[in-house]
Amino acid sequence: GDKAFAQFLTDEIKEEKKIQKHKSLPKVSGGWELEVHGTEAKLVRKIAGEKITVTFNINNSIPPSAEEDTQGQQKPDEQEPELTSTPNFVVEVIKDDTKQTLVLDCHYPEDEIGHEGEEESDIFTIREVSFQPTGEADWKDTNYTLNTDSLDWALYDHLMDFLADRGVDNTFADELIELSTALEHQEYIKFLEDLKSFVKCQ
């Protein structure tokens, strides 16, 4: 059984490499520097007196496919729908002269993706905003967290503008999807390769 499994994985890896769009990870425009640790990625950008970091994890970042209800109707020559990774991401804004970090928890609402034609709507939303002590690894649950569900929309707009001024806008969010999708695919291929060596190991 293991032999067949290993053979299947070999073919699968070949297929996945064939459809891999990016051999190296796509860049995010606007002077962001990328650090990757396993499935977690961090983008860092410094502007006058501020450091902005955007962190996301590709695990569980691919939304459940909406295609599943049309099972069996796919024509054999059709490509599978392209998987895109839309991870939640956390934006931290650190000002040099304060001990506080402004933390904005953002995500891609599932129903927003691919509905153009409405007025220029944002492809990501801010879910939560809080202040955290700068440089502390563990964030405190005791710090007030503002949930945007019941937020005055004018304040919400200002928060979105605040992010856009720091380079976190729709263009950035689009490029982040691209980067995250490439990263996810790369990790998936690596996982298949590890699985293959594991299965073959006597």
PDB file of C-alpha atoms in Angstrom:
ATOM      1  CA  GLY A   1       0.000   0.000   0.000  1.00  0.00           C
ATOM      2  CA  ASP A   2       2.818   2.384   0.875  1.00  0.00           C
ATOM      3  CA  LYS A   3       4.418   1.916  -2.523  1.00  0.00           C
ATOM      4  CA  ALA A   4       1.218   2.939  -4.308  1.00  0.00           C
ATOM      5  CA  PHE A   5       0.878   5.861  -1.900  1.00  0.00           C
ATOM      6  CA  ALA A   6       4.417   7.043  -2.652  1.00  0.00           C
ATOM      7  CA  GLN A   7       3.801   6.714  -6.381  1.00  0.00           C
ATOM      8  CA  PHE A   8       0.596   8.717  -6.080  1.00  0.00           C
ATOM      9  CA  LEU A   9       2.455  11.439  -4.176  1.00  0.00           C
ATOM     10  CA  THR A  10       5.203  11.556  -6.815  1.00  0.00           C
ATOM     11  CA  ASP A  11       2.609  12.169  -9.537  1.00  0.00           C
ATOM     12  CA  GLU A  12       0.751  14.667  -7.387  1.00  0.00           C
ATOM     13  CA  ILE A  13       3.953  16.658  -6.724  1.00  0.00           C
ATOM     14  CA  LYS A  14       4.695  16.718 -10.451  1.00  0.00           C
ATOM     15  CA  GLU A  15       1.191  18.026 -11.201  1.00  0.00           C
ATOM     16  CA  GLU A  16       1.338  20.674  -8.489  1.00  0.00           C
ATOM     17  CA  LYS A  17       4.732  21.900  -9.694  1.00  0.00           C
ATOM     18  CA  LYS A  18       3.339  22.186 -13.195  1.00  0.00           C
ATOM     19  CA  ILE A  19       0.556  24.530 -12.091  1.00  0.00           C
ATOM     20  CA  GLN A  20       2.745  26.474  -9.671  1.00  0.00           C
ATOM     21  CA  LYS A  21       2.496  30.084 -10.787  1.00  0.00           C
ATOM     22  CA  HIS A  22       5.437  31.489  -8.876  1.00  0.00           C
ATOM     23  CA  LYS A  23       8.759  29.744  -8.541  1.00  0.00           C
ATOM     24  CA  SER A  24       9.773  32.451  -6.114  1.00  0.00           C
ATOM     25  CA  LEU A  25       7.386  34.407  -3.941  1.00  0.00           C
ATOM     26  CA  PRO A  26       5.785  37.474  -5.531  1.00  0.00           C
ATOM     27  CA  LYS A  27       6.859  40.819  -4.102  1.00  0.00           C
ATOM     28  CA  VAL A  28       4.539  43.239  -2.400  1.00  0.00           C
ATOM     29  CA  SER A  29       4.962  46.730  -3.835  1.00  0.00           C
ATOM     30  CA  GLY A  30       5.595  49.730  -1.629  1.00  0.00           C
ATOM     31  CA  GLY A  31       8.838  48.741   0.030  1.00  0.00           C
ATOM     32  CA  TRP A  32       7.576  45.951   2.292  1.00  0.00           C
ATOM     33  CA  GLU A  33      10.165  43.501   3.530  1.00  0.00           C
ATOM     34  CA  LEU A  34       9.093  39.909   3.870  1.00  0.00           C
ATOM     35  CA  GLU A  35      10.091  37.443   6.583  1.00  0.00           C
ATOM     36  CA  VAL A  36       8.714  33.912   6.482  1.00  0.00           C
ATOM     37  CA  HIS A  37       8.771  31.436   9.361  1.00  0.00           C
ATOM     38  CA  GLY A  38       7.068  28.242   8.267  1.00  0.00           C
ATOM     39  CA  THR A  39       3.420  29.104   7.689  1.00  0.00           C
ATOM     40  CA  GLU A  40       3.682  32.542   9.240  1.00  0.00           C
ATOM     41  CA  ALA A  41       4.676  35.530   7.168  1.00  0.00           C
ATOM     42  CA  LYS A  42       5.482  39.036   8.258  1.00  0.00           C
ATOM     43  CA  LEU A  43       5.699  42.161   6.114  1.00  0.00           C
ATOM     44  CA  VAL A  44       7.548  45.124   7.568  1.00  0.00           C
ATOM     45  CA  ARG A  45       7.688  48.711   6.375  1.00  0.00           C
ATOM     46  CA  LYS A  46       9.241  51.736   8.030  1.00  0.00           C
ATOM     47  CA  ILE A  47       8.061  55.259   7.398  1.00  0.00           C
ATOM     48  CA  ALA A  48       8.902  58.494   9.188  1.00  0.00           C
ATOM     49  CA  GLY A  49       8.839  57.719  12.888  1.00  0.00           C
ATOM     50  CA  GLU A  50       6.739  54.572  12.472  1.00  0.00           C
ATOM     51  CA  LYS A  51       7.118  50.888  11.873  1.00  0.00           C
ATOM     52  CA  ILE A  52       4.237  48.996  10.326  1.00  0.00           C
ATOM     53  CA  THR A  53       4.118  45.223  10.437  1.00  0.00           C
ATOM     54  CA  VAL A  54       1.546  42.957   8.850  1.00  0.00           C
ATOM     55  CA  THR A  55       1.474  39.357  10.038  1.00  0.00           C
ATOM     56  CA  PHE A  56      -0.530  36.468   8.624  1.00  0.00           C
ATOM     57  CA  ASN A  57      -0.577  32.693   8.757  1.00  0.00           C
ATOM     58  CA  ILE A  58      -1.477  30.581   5.734  1.00  0.00           C
ATOM     59  CA  ASN A  59      -2.923  27.730   7.781  1.00  0.00           C
ATOM     60  CA  ASN A  60      -6.693  27.482   7.241  1.00  0.00           C
ATOM     61  CA  SER A  61      -6.544  30.449   4.899  1.00  0.00           C
ATOM     62  CA  ILE A  62      -8.301  28.826   1.951  1.00  0.00           C
ATOM     63  CA  PRO A  63     -12.046  29.397   2.236  1.00  0.00           C
ATOM     64  CA  PRO A  64     -14.231  26.287   1.812  1.00  0.00           C
ATOM     65  CA  SER A  65     -14.982  26.041  -1.870  1.00  0.00           C
ATOM     66  CA  ALA A  66     -18.391  27.130  -3.074  1.00  0.00           C
ATOM     67  CA  GLU A  67     -18.048  24.789  -6.035  1.00  0.00           C
ATOM     68  CA  GLU A  68     -18.838  21.681  -4.064  1.00  0.00           C
ATOM     69  CA  ASP A  69     -22.577  21.708  -4.685  1.00  0.00           C
ATOM     70  CA  THR A  70     -22.089  21.253  -8.425  1.00  0.00           C
ATOM     71  CA  GLN A  71     -20.372  17.919  -8.033  1.00  0.00           C
ATOM     72  CA  GLY A  72     -20.207  15.603 -10.973  1.00  0.00           C
ATOM     73  CA  GLN A  73     -21.046  18.339 -13.441  1.00  0.00           C
ATOM     74  CA  GLN A  74     -17.494  19.278 -14.238  1.00  0.00           C
ATOM     75  CA  LYS A  75     -16.438  18.586 -17.766  1.00  0.00           C
ATOM     76  CA  PRO A  76     -13.302  16.468 -17.820  1.00  0.00           C
ATOM     77  CA  ASP A  77     -11.181  19.121 -19.544  1.00  0.00           C
ATOM     78  CA  GLU A  78     -12.063  21.867 -17.080  1.00  0.00           C
ATOM     79  CA  GLN A  79      -9.408  22.988 -14.680  1.00  0.00           C
ATOM     80  CA  GLU A  80     -10.216  22.802 -11.026  1.00  0.00           C
ATOM     81  CA  PRO A  81     -11.203  26.208  -9.703  1.00  0.00           C
ATOM     82  CA  GLU A  82      -8.111  28.059  -8.590  1.00  0.00           C
ATOM     83  CA  LEU A  83      -7.627  28.038  -4.878  1.00  0.00           C
ATOM     84  CA  THR A  84      -6.849  31.378  -3.349  1.00  0.00           C
ATOM     85  CA  SER A  85      -5.617  31.935   0.135  1.00  0.00           C
ATOM     86  CA  THR A  86      -7.299  34.820   1.961  1.00  0.00           C
ATOM     87  CA  PRO A  87      -5.769  34.826   5.430  1.00  0.00           C
ATOM     88  CA  ASN A  88      -6.758  37.047   8.306  1.00  0.00           C
ATOM     89  CA  PHE A  89      -3.970  39.531   8.862  1.00  0.00           C
ATOM     90  CA  VAL A  90      -2.912  41.696  11.761  1.00  0.00           C
ATOM     91  CA  VAL A  91      -1.543  45.187  11.209  1.00  0.00           C
ATOM     92  CA  GLU A  92       0.596  46.693  13.957  1.00  0.00           C
ATOM     93  CA  VAL A  93       1.524  50.352  13.911  1.00  0.00           C
ATOM     94  CA  ILE A  94       4.378  51.248  16.237  1.00  0.00           C
ATOM     95  CA  LYS A  95       5.297  54.893  16.736  1.00  0.00           C
ATOM     96  CA  ASP A  96       8.866  55.502  17.820  1.00  0.00           C
ATOM     97  CA  ASP A  97       8.009  57.717  20.741  1.00  0.00           C
ATOM     98  CA  THR A  98       5.200  55.773  22.409  1.00  0.00           C
ATOM     99  CA  LYS A  99       5.132  52.545  24.388  1.00  0.00           C
ATOM    100  CA  GLN A 100       1.897  51.571  22.702  1.00  0.00           C
ATOM    101  CA  THR A 101       1.283  49.609  19.544  1.00  0.00           C
ATOM    102  CA  LEU A 102      -1.980  50.052  17.666  1.00  0.00           C
ATOM    103  CA  VAL A 103      -3.163  46.624  16.564  1.00  0.00           C
ATOM    104  CA  LEU A 104      -5.770  46.212  13.832  1.00  0.00           C
ATOM    105  CA  ASP A 105      -7.155  42.784  13.161  1.00  0.00           C
ATOM    106  CA  CYS A 106      -8.260  42.539   9.515  1.00  0.00           C
ATOM    107  CA  HIS A 107      -9.878  39.900   7.396  1.00  0.00           C
ATOM    108  CA  TYR A 108     -11.309  39.250   3.956  1.00  0.00           C
ATOM    109  CA  PRO A 109     -15.086  38.883   4.196  1.00  0.00           C
ATOM    110  CA  GLU A 110     -16.082  35.778   2.241  1.00  0.00           C
ATOM    111  CA  ASP A 111     -18.948  37.364   0.375  1.00  0.00           C
ATOM    112  CA  GLU A 112     -16.922  40.369  -0.778  1.00  0.00           C
ATOM    113  CA  ILE A 113     -14.455  38.482  -2.923  1.00  0.00           C
ATOM    114  CA  GLY A 114     -15.262  38.823  -6.589  1.00  0.00           C
ATOM    115  CA  HIS A 115     -18.287  41.135  -6.364  1.00  0.00           C
ATOM    116  CA  GLU A 116     -17.205  44.066  -8.428  1.00  0.00           C
ATOM    117  CA  GLY A 117     -19.526  46.574  -9.971  1.00  0.00           C
ATOM    118  CA  GLU A 118     -20.676  48.003  -6.691  1.00  0.00           C
ATOM    119  CA  GLU A 119     -19.165  51.277  -5.646  1.00  0.00           C
ATOM    120  CA  GLU A 120     -15.489  50.977  -4.818  1.00  0.00           C
ATOM    121  CA  SER A 121     -15.801  48.680  -1.840  1.00  0.00           C
ATOM    122  CA  ASP A 122     -12.893  47.556   0.268  1.00  0.00           C
ATOM    123  CA  ILE A 123     -11.772  43.996  -0.205  1.00  0.00           C
ATOM    124  CA  PHE A 124     -10.817  43.669   3.427  1.00  0.00           C
ATOM    125  CA  THR A 125     -12.407  44.801   6.666  1.00  0.00           C
ATOM    126  CA  ILE A 126     -11.105  45.716  10.095  1.00  0.00           C
ATOM    127  CA  ARG A 127     -12.576  43.436  12.729  1.00  0.00           C
ATOM    128  CA  GLU A 128     -10.939  44.581  15.926  1.00  0.00           C
ATOM    129  CA  VAL A 129      -8.708  47.362  17.135  1.00  0.00           C
ATOM    130  CA  SER A 130      -6.722  47.494  20.354  1.00  0.00           C
ATOM    131  CA  PHE A 131      -3.637  48.952  21.963  1.00  0.00           C
ATOM    132  CA  GLN A 132      -0.922  46.583  23.122  1.00  0.00           C
ATOM    133  CA  PRO A 133       2.293  47.321  24.971  1.00  0.00           C
ATOM    134  CA  THR A 134       5.106  47.595  22.425  1.00  0.00           C
ATOM    135  CA  GLY A 135       7.587  44.745  22.400  1.00  0.00           C
ATOM    136  CA  GLU A 136       5.635  42.321  24.578  1.00  0.00           C
ATOM    137  CA  ALA A 137       5.242  38.907  23.070  1.00  0.00           C
ATOM    138  CA  ASP A 138       1.988  38.085  24.790  1.00  0.00           C
ATOM    139  CA  TRP A 139      -0.925  40.389  24.309  1.00  0.00           C
ATOM    140  CA  LYS A 140      -3.146  40.973  27.255  1.00  0.00           C
ATOM    141  CA  ASP A 141      -6.796  40.075  27.191  1.00  0.00           C
ATOM    142  CA  THR A 142      -7.313  42.774  29.770  1.00  0.00           C
ATOM    143  CA  ASN A 143      -6.646  45.516  27.229  1.00  0.00           C
ATOM    144  CA  TYR A 144      -9.769  47.068  25.768  1.00  0.00           C
ATOM    145  CA  THR A 145     -10.549  45.691  22.328  1.00  0.00           C
ATOM    146  CA  LEU A 146     -12.802  47.654  20.043  1.00  0.00           C
ATOM    147  CA  ASN A 147     -15.035  45.459  17.934  1.00  0.00           C
ATOM    148  CA  THR A 148     -15.977  47.185  14.683  1.00  0.00           C
ATOM    149  CA  ASP A 149     -19.417  45.538  14.362  1.00  0.00           C
ATOM    150  CA  SER A 150     -21.115  48.334  16.225  1.00  0.00           C
ATOM    151  CA  LEU A 151     -18.703  51.096  15.293  1.00  0.00           C
ATOM    152  CA  ASP A 152     -19.648  54.571  14.102  1.00  0.00           C
ATOM    153  CA  TRP A 153     -18.989  54.338  10.353  1.00  0.00           C
ATOM    154  CA  ALA A 154     -17.195  57.692  10.249  1.00  0.00           C
ATOM    155  CA  LEU A 155     -14.674  56.412  12.794  1.00  0.00           C
ATOM    156  CA  TYR A 156     -14.347  53.182  10.816  1.00  0.00           C
ATOM    157  CA  ASP A 157     -13.656  55.169   7.610  1.00  0.00           C
ATOM    158  CA  HIS A 158     -10.958  57.128   9.389  1.00  0.00           C
ATOM    159  CA  LEU A 159      -9.347  53.878  10.546  1.00  0.00           C
ATOM    160  CA  MET A 160      -9.369  52.565   6.969  1.00  0.00           C
ATOM    161  CA  ASP A 161      -7.827  55.848   5.745  1.00  0.00           C
ATOM    162  CA  PHE A 162      -5.254  55.626   8.527  1.00  0.00           C
ATOM    163  CA  LEU A 163      -4.258  52.189   7.186  1.00  0.00           C
ATOM    164  CA  ALA A 164      -4.288  53.341   3.556  1.00  0.00           C
ATOM    165  CA  ASP A 165      -1.939  56.208   4.415  1.00  0.00           C
ATOM    166  CA  ARG A 166       0.468  53.568   5.690  1.00  0.00           C
ATOM    167  CA  GLY A 167       0.285  51.483   2.551  1.00  0.00           C
ATOM    168  CA  VAL A 168      -2.368  49.012   3.669  1.00  0.00           C
ATOM    169  CA  ASP A 169      -5.030  49.513   1.022  1.00  0.00           C
ATOM    170  CA  ASN A 170      -6.873  47.453  -1.602  1.00  0.00           C
ATOM    171  CA  THR A 171      -3.781  47.127  -3.793  1.00  0.00           C
ATOM    172  CA  PHE A 172      -1.846  45.845  -0.806  1.00  0.00           C
ATOM    173  CA  ALA A 173      -4.665  43.474   0.130  1.00  0.00           C
ATOM    174  CA  ASP A 174      -4.735  42.107  -3.429  1.00  0.00           C
ATOM    175  CA  GLU A 175      -0.994  41.547  -3.430  1.00  0.00           C
ATOM    176  CA  LEU A 176      -1.218  39.919  -0.024  1.00  0.00           C
ATOM    177  CA  ILE A 177      -3.693  37.365  -1.429  1.00  0.00           C
ATOM    178  CA  GLU A 178      -1.275  36.701  -4.285  1.00  0.00           C
ATOM    179  CA  LEU A 179       1.655  36.285  -1.896  1.00  0.00           C
ATOM    180  CA  SER A 180      -0.282  34.159   0.537  1.00  0.00           C
ATOM    181  CA  THR A 181      -1.599  31.897  -2.234  1.00  0.00           C
ATOM    182  CA  ALA A 182       1.926  31.367  -3.587  1.00  0.00           C
ATOM    183  CA  LEU A 183       3.233  30.687  -0.098  1.00  0.00           C
ATOM    184  CA  GLU A 184       0.419  28.259   0.654  1.00  0.00           C
ATOM    185  CA  HIS A 185       1.073  26.371  -2.580  1.00  0.00           C
ATOM    186  CA  GLN A 186       4.798  26.226  -1.877  1.00  0.00           C
ATOM    187  CA  GLU A 187       4.146  24.823   1.618  1.00  0.00           C
ATOM    188  CA  TYR A 188       1.637  22.325   0.206  1.00  0.00           C
ATOM    189  CA  ILE A 189       4.214  20.968  -2.278  1.00  0.00           C
ATOM    190  CA  LYS A 190       6.786  20.790   0.524  1.00  0.00           C
ATOM    191  CA  PHE A 191       4.264  18.915   2.655  1.00  0.00           C
ATOM    192  CA  LEU A 192       3.629  16.391  -0.145  1.00  0.00           C
ATOM    193  CA  GLU A 193       7.392  15.905  -0.521  1.00  0.00           C
ATOM    194  CA  ASP A 194       7.830  15.377   3.231  1.00  0.00           C
ATOM    195  CA  LEU A 195       4.909  12.979   3.247  1.00  0.00           C
ATOM    196  CA  LYS A 196       6.464  11.040   0.379  1.00  0.00           C
ATOM    197  CA  SER A 197       9.809  10.636   2.199  1.00  0.00           C
ATOM    198  CA  PHE A 198       7.935   9.692   5.361  1.00  0.00           C
ATOM    199  CA  VAL A 199       5.909   7.003   3.580  1.00  0.00           C
ATOM    200  CA  LYS A 200       9.024   5.608   1.852  1.00  0.00           C
ATOM    201  CA  CYS A 201      10.991   5.500   5.076  1.00  0.00           C
ATOM    202  CA  GLN A 202      11.343   1.910   6.262  1.00  0.00           C
TER     203      GLN A 202
END
